[in-house]
Tab-separated table of C-alpha atoms in Angstrom:
chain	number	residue	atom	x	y	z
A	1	UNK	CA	-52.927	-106.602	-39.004
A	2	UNK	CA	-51.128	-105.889	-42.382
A	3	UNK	CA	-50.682	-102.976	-43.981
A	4	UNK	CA	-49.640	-103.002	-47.835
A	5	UNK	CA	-48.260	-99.982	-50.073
A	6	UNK	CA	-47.998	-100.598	-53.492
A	7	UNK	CA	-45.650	-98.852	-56.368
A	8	UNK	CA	-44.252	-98.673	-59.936
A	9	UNK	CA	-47.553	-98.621	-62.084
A	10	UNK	CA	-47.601	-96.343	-64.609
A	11	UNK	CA	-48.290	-95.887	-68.448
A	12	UNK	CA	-45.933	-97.908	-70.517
A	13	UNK	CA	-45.711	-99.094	-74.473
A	14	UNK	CA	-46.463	-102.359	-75.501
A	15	UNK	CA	-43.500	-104.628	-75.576
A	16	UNK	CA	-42.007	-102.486	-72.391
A	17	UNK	CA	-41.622	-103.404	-68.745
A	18	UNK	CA	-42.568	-102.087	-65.216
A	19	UNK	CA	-41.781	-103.430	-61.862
A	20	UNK	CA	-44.053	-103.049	-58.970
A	21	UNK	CA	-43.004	-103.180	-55.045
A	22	UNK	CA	-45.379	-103.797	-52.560
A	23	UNK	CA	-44.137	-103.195	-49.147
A	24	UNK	CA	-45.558	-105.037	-46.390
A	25	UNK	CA	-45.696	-103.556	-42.550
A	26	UNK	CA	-47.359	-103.911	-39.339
A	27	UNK	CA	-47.680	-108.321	-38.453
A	28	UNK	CA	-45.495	-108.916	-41.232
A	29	UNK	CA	-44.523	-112.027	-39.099
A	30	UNK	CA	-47.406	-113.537	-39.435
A	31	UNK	CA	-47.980	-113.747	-43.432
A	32	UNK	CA	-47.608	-116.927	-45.083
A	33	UNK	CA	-48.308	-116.338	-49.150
A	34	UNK	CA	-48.539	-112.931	-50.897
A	35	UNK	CA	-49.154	-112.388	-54.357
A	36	UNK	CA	-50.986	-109.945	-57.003
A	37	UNK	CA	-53.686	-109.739	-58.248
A	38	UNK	CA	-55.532	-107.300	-61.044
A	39	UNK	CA	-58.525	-105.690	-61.858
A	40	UNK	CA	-59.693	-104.605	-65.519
A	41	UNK	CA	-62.463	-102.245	-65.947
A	42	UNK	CA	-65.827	-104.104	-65.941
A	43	UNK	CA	-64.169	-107.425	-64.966
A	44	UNK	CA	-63.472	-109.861	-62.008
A	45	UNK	CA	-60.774	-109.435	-59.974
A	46	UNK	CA	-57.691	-112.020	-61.591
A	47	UNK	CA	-54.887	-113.406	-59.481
A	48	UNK	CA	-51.526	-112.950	-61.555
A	49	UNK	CA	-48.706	-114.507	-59.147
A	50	UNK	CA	-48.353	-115.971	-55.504
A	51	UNK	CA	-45.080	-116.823	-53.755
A	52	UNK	CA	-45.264	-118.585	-50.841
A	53	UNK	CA	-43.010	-118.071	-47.595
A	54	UNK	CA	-40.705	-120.865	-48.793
A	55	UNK	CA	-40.798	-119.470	-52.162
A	56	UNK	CA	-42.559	-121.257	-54.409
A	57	UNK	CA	-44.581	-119.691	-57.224
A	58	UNK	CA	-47.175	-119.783	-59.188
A	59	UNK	CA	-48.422	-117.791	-62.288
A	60	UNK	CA	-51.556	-117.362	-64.361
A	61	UNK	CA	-51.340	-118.636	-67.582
A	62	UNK	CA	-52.031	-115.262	-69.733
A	63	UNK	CA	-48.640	-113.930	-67.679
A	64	UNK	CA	-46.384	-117.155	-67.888
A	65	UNK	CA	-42.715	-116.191	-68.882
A	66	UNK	CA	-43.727	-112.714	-68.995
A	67	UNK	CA	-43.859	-111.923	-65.411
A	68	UNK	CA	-41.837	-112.943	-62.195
A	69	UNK	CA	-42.705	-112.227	-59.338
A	70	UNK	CA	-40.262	-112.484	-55.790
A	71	UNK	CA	-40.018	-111.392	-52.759
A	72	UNK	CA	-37.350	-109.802	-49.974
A	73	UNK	CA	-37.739	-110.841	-46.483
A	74	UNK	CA	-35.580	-108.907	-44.965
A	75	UNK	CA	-37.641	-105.742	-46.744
A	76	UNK	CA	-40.738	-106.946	-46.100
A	77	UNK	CA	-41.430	-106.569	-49.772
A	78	UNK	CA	-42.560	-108.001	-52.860
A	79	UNK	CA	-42.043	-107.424	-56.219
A	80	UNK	CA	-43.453	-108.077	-59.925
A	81	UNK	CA	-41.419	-107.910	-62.827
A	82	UNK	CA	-43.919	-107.206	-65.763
A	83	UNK	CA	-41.588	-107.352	-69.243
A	84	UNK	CA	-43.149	-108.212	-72.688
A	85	UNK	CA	-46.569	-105.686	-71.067
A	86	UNK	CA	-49.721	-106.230	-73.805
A	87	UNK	CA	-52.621	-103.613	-73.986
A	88	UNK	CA	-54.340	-106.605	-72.515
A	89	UNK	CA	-52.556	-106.221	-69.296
A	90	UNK	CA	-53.650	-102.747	-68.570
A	91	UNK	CA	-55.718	-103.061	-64.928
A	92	UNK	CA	-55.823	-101.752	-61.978
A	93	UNK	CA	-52.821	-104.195	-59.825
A	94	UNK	CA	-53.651	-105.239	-56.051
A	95	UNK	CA	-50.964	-106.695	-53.837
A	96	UNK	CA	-52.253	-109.104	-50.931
A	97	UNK	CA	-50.956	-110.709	-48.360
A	98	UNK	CA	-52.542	-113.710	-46.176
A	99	UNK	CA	-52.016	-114.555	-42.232
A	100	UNK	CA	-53.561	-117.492	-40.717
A	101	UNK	CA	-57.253	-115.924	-40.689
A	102	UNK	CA	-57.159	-112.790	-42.929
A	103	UNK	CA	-55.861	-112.154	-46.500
A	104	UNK	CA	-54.936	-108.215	-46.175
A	105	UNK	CA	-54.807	-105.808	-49.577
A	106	UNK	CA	-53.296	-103.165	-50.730
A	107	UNK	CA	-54.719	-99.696	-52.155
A	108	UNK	CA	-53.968	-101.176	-56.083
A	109	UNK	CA	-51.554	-99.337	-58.429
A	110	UNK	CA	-52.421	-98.771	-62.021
A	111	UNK	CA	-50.715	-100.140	-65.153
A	112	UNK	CA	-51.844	-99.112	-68.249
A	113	UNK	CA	-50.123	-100.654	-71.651
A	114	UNK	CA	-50.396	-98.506	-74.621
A	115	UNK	CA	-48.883	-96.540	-77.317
């Protein structure tokens, strides 16, 4: 099993820039892709970024050049660079991680964009 802490969400302007860290322990061998996902109130649940164990990536569309996400093996972590944050981009952020059977998630860290 996988357990996932999340970090860096906060309130920030329009226009400014967070970074969340999501720290992976426990199997951490055993994960493949991880990735984020969030959550605004009274909608679905929205992937944002993957990055594979190679280290390919992938982005939504609403995030493209805005966001990059990566990731440190040898911390067991990965991270999203938010810059260029919209009020639209205010949710609730959940890191995941997926082993062969299982995608594992984290507690979700809040980012709210406004002035």
């Amino acid at each position: 099993q996988v357990q996932l802490v999340e970090s860096g969400g906060g309130l920030v302007q329009p226009g400014g820039s967070l970074r969340l860290s999501c720290a992976a322990s426990g199997s951490i061998f055993s994960i493949n892709a991880m990735g984020w996902y969030h959550q605004a109130p009274e909608k679905q649940r929205e992937l944002v970024a993957v990055i594979t164990s190679g280290g390919s990536t992938n982005y939504a569309d609403s995030v493209k050049g805005r966001f990059t996400i990566s990731r440190d093996n040898a911390k067991n972590t990965v991270y999203l660079q938010m810059n260029s944050l919209k009020p639209e981009d205010t949710a609730v952020y959940y890191c995941y991680a997926d082993t062969r059977y299982l995608r594992n998630w984290g507690q979700g860290t809040q980012v709210t964009v406004s002035s």
